Structures are given as structure tokens and as C-alpha cells.
Short mmCIF file of C-alpha atoms in Angstrom, two decimals:
data_model
loop_
_atom_site.label_atom_id
_atom_site.label_comp_id
_atom_site.label_asym_id
_atom_site.label_seq_id
_atom_site.Cartn_x
_atom_site.Cartn_y
_atom_site.Cartn_z
CA UNK A 1 -32.16 23.08 13.79
CA UNK A 2 -35.36 21.05 13.51
CA UNK A 3 -35.10 17.39 14.39
CA UNK A 4 -36.09 16.10 10.91
CA UNK A 5 -33.54 18.37 9.25
CA UNK A 6 -30.87 17.20 11.71
CA UNK A 7 -31.74 13.53 11.11
CA UNK A 8 -31.34 14.01 7.35
CA UNK A 9 -28.08 15.91 7.86
CA UNK A 10 -26.73 13.17 10.15
CA UNK A 11 -27.59 10.53 7.57
CA UNK A 12 -26.01 12.59 4.79
CA UNK A 13 -22.82 13.13 6.79
CA UNK A 14 -22.44 9.44 7.66
CA UNK A 15 -23.39 8.09 4.23
CA UNK A 16 -21.05 10.46 2.37
CA UNK A 17 -18.10 9.90 4.70
CA UNK A 18 -15.30 7.63 3.53
CA UNK A 19 -14.85 6.29 7.06
CA UNK A 20 -16.65 6.09 10.41
CA UNK A 21 -18.04 9.33 11.87
CA UNK A 22 -17.71 9.61 15.64
CA UNK A 23 -20.59 10.58 17.89
CA UNK A 24 -18.42 13.41 19.22
CA UNK A 25 -17.92 14.81 15.70
CA UNK A 26 -21.67 14.64 15.08
CA UNK A 27 -22.55 16.30 18.40
CA UNK A 28 -20.09 19.15 17.74
CA UNK A 29 -21.31 19.62 14.16
CA UNK A 30 -24.97 19.84 15.20
CA UNK A 31 -24.37 21.51 18.58
CA UNK A 32 -26.21 18.84 20.57
CA UNK A 33 -25.14 16.33 23.21
CA UNK A 34 -23.83 12.87 22.35
CA UNK A 35 -26.97 11.46 24.00
CA UNK A 36 -29.11 13.34 21.46
CA UNK A 37 -26.97 11.86 18.66
CA UNK A 38 -27.47 8.36 20.11
CA UNK A 39 -31.24 8.96 20.18
CA UNK A 40 -31.19 10.32 16.61
CA UNK A 41 -29.25 7.28 15.38
CA UNK A 42 -31.81 5.02 17.11
CA UNK A 43 -34.61 6.89 15.31
CA UNK A 44 -32.87 6.47 11.95
CA UNK A 45 -32.42 2.74 12.61
CA UNK A 46 -36.12 2.46 13.51
CA UNK A 47 -36.83 3.89 10.05
CA UNK A 48 -34.77 1.07 8.53
CA UNK A 49 -31.77 3.26 7.74
CA UNK A 50 -28.76 0.95 7.64
CA UNK A 51 -26.46 2.67 10.16
CA UNK A 52 -24.11 0.68 12.36
CA UNK A 53 -21.92 1.64 15.28
CA UNK A 54 -18.28 0.60 15.15
CA UNK A 55 -15.53 1.24 17.69
CA UNK A 56 -14.47 4.25 15.55
CA UNK A 57 -17.91 5.73 14.92
CA UNK A 58 -21.01 5.34 12.80
CA UNK A 59 -21.05 3.94 9.27
CA UNK A 60 -23.75 3.33 6.67
CA UNK A 61 -24.02 -0.12 5.25
CA UNK A 62 -24.21 -0.02 1.46
CA UNK A 63 -27.64 -0.85 0.10
CA UNK A 64 -27.65 -4.39 -1.23
CA UNK A 65 -29.92 -5.99 -3.78
CA UNK A 66 -31.56 -9.37 -3.21
CA UNK A 67 -32.84 -12.21 -5.32
CA UNK A 68 -34.31 -15.62 -4.55
CA UNK A 69 -32.75 -18.50 -6.47
CA UNK A 70 -34.62 -21.77 -6.88
CA UNK A 71 -32.12 -24.63 -6.86
CA UNK A 72 -31.78 -28.37 -7.06
CA UNK A 73 -28.79 -30.57 -6.29
CA UNK A 74 -27.86 -33.54 -4.16
CA UNK A 75 -25.85 -33.11 -0.96
CA UNK A 76 -22.51 -33.81 -2.64
CA UNK A 77 -22.82 -30.52 -4.60
CA UNK A 78 -23.76 -28.26 -1.68
CA UNK A 79 -20.26 -26.81 -1.27
CA UNK A 80 -19.92 -26.26 -5.03
CA UNK A 81 -23.23 -24.36 -5.11
CA UNK A 82 -22.36 -22.18 -2.12
CA UNK A 83 -18.86 -21.39 -3.44
CA UNK A 84 -20.32 -20.36 -6.80
CA UNK A 85 -22.54 -17.84 -5.00
CA UNK A 86 -19.87 -16.32 -2.75
CA UNK A 87 -17.26 -16.29 -5.54
CA UNK A 88 -19.52 -13.93 -7.51
CA UNK A 89 -19.88 -11.56 -4.55
CA UNK A 90 -23.06 -12.97 -3.05
CA UNK A 91 -24.10 -13.43 0.54
CA UNK A 92 -26.29 -16.49 1.13
CA UNK A 93 -28.78 -15.03 3.57
CA UNK A 94 -30.86 -18.16 4.03
CA UNK A 95 -32.02 -21.47 2.69
CA UNK A 96 -35.68 -22.42 2.60
CA UNK A 97 -37.80 -25.28 1.39
CA UNK A 98 -41.50 -25.53 0.69
CA UNK A 99 -42.72 -28.63 2.47
CA UNK A 100 -46.09 -30.19 1.57
CA UNK A 101 -47.14 -30.51 5.21
CA UNK A 102 -45.16 -27.92 7.17
CA UNK A 103 -45.13 -25.14 4.57
CA UNK A 104 -42.08 -22.90 4.29
CA UNK A 105 -39.16 -23.98 6.48
CA UNK A 106 -36.27 -21.51 6.64
CA UNK A 107 -32.78 -21.42 8.13
CA UNK A 108 -30.72 -18.22 8.36
CA UNK A 109 -27.20 -18.58 6.98
CA UNK A 110 -25.44 -15.24 6.23
CA UNK A 111 -22.52 -16.88 4.44
CA UNK A 112 -20.38 -14.62 2.26
CA UNK A 113 -16.94 -16.25 1.95
CA UNK A 114 -15.33 -19.58 1.09
CA UNK A 115 -14.09 -19.78 4.68
CA UNK A 116 -17.67 -19.56 5.97
CA UNK A 117 -18.81 -22.11 3.37
CA UNK A 118 -16.14 -24.54 4.59
CA UNK A 119 -17.10 -23.96 8.24
CA UNK A 120 -20.76 -24.63 7.39
CA UNK A 121 -19.98 -27.82 5.45
CA UNK A 122 -17.63 -29.00 8.24
CA UNK A 123 -20.32 -28.29 10.85
CA UNK A 124 -22.87 -30.43 9.00
CA UNK A 125 -20.33 -33.24 8.70
CA UNK A 126 -19.07 -33.07 12.30
CA UNK A 127 -22.58 -32.94 13.75
CA UNK A 128 -23.86 -35.64 11.41
CA UNK A 129 -26.66 -33.21 10.58
CA UNK A 130 -28.97 -33.54 7.61
CA UNK A 131 -29.34 -30.52 5.34
CA UNK A 132 -32.79 -28.93 5.17
CA UNK A 133 -32.91 -29.91 1.49
CA UNK A 134 -33.17 -33.59 2.48
CA UNK A 135 -36.84 -32.88 3.27
CA UNK A 136 -37.50 -31.98 -0.37
CA UNK A 137 -35.13 -34.36 -2.18
CA UNK A 138 -32.68 -31.57 -3.03
CA UNK A 139 -35.12 -28.84 -4.08
CA UNK A 140 -34.63 -25.58 -2.19
CA UNK A 141 -34.32 -21.81 -2.47
CA UNK A 142 -31.72 -19.30 -1.31
CA UNK A 143 -32.19 -15.60 -0.71
CA UNK A 144 -28.94 -14.05 -1.89
CA UNK A 145 -27.83 -10.44 -1.50
CA UNK A 146 -25.07 -8.67 -3.42
CA UNK A 147 -23.76 -5.17 -4.07
CA UNK A 148 -25.30 -4.95 -7.55
CA UNK A 149 -27.82 -6.46 -9.94
CA UNK A 150 -24.84 -7.42 -12.13
CA UNK A 151 -23.40 -9.54 -9.30
CA UNK A 152 -26.77 -11.30 -8.94
CA UNK A 153 -26.85 -11.88 -12.71
CA UNK A 154 -23.35 -13.45 -12.48
CA UNK A 155 -24.53 -15.70 -9.65
CA UNK A 156 -27.55 -16.75 -11.69
CA UNK A 157 -25.35 -17.57 -14.69
CA UNK A 158 -22.91 -19.58 -12.52
CA UNK A 159 -25.74 -21.62 -11.01
CA UNK A 160 -27.18 -22.17 -14.49
CA UNK A 161 -23.81 -23.42 -15.83
CA UNK A 162 -23.59 -25.84 -12.90
CA UNK A 163 -27.11 -27.10 -13.74
CA UNK A 164 -28.22 -26.20 -10.21
CA UNK A 165 -30.58 -23.32 -11.04
CA UNK A 166 -34.21 -24.33 -11.46
CA UNK A 167 -35.74 -22.21 -14.21
CA UNK A 168 -39.33 -21.10 -13.72
#
């Protein structure tokens, strides 16, 4: 079997599986060594295919959609904003501000649950840290990912109802 055909078949097998697919199962199916499977998976990852290794085998991460939300609020509403996003199925990938002198300043977040929101808020409080939004008097943006466009639309509506969303 040609390498490109095998790569596509490996992707198809993993993406259509309802659970993890072991390297052993893949090597038997395609009559190659496990080392070849490891190399093939590395090639797929290099092509930005979202495949991850777990202790039970390989899985495909579902494709997520992203949207940038422009927001404004004071620090006392940070938790409310973040909970609104995660409650609608969103993952807050980052926060960024556009500073007049420094340009775009970004912090990775990857927050997708109320538990993580609480941990983040507690961390700011315990470390007496200032949120990035202090640099721009509360104006900031979040890149948010979700499973569907409908989830992102729900997030947008929630932020609008809270008067946090900044309309263009």
C-alpha cells in the first residue's frame, strides 16, 4: 500500500472510530510495524491533523470553530464573563489587548469549565496580580473555540445580554 493511501486510511480509521485505536491494531491492519505507524502519525500531525495519543490508543480531536469576541467590563465582572462563555460550551483560548505602545499583548488561557474559571480567578486574587485588561481600562478580546457555530452564537448572545460584548 502506498504511503499516502495508508496515511488517509489511518486517518479514516481513527476519525471514524468511537474510541481510541491502538498502534498495534493499526500496524496489524496495514501490515506494517508499530514504528511505521508512529512515523505515520507524526506525519499526519505535521500536516495539522488533530490526532492525539492516549494511554489506550490514538484519537482524533473534533474540529472546533473559533471566533474572536471584543469585550469590555471592569474586573468585578471577569468571572461572570468567563462563566457565560464556558456555560455555553466555549473554551476561552486566550485574552488579548491592543496597547497603544506595545501593540497586541496576549495571554494563553485554555479555560473550558467553571472549575477552571474559579481556579483562574483565585490565582489572580492570591497572587495579587492585575488582569491584562487593566492596561486598556477593561477593553479586551478573547479567542473562543466551541464545537459548533451555534455554540458561538449562544456565547455571543450571552455576552450581549450581559452588556459585555463590544459591537463593531
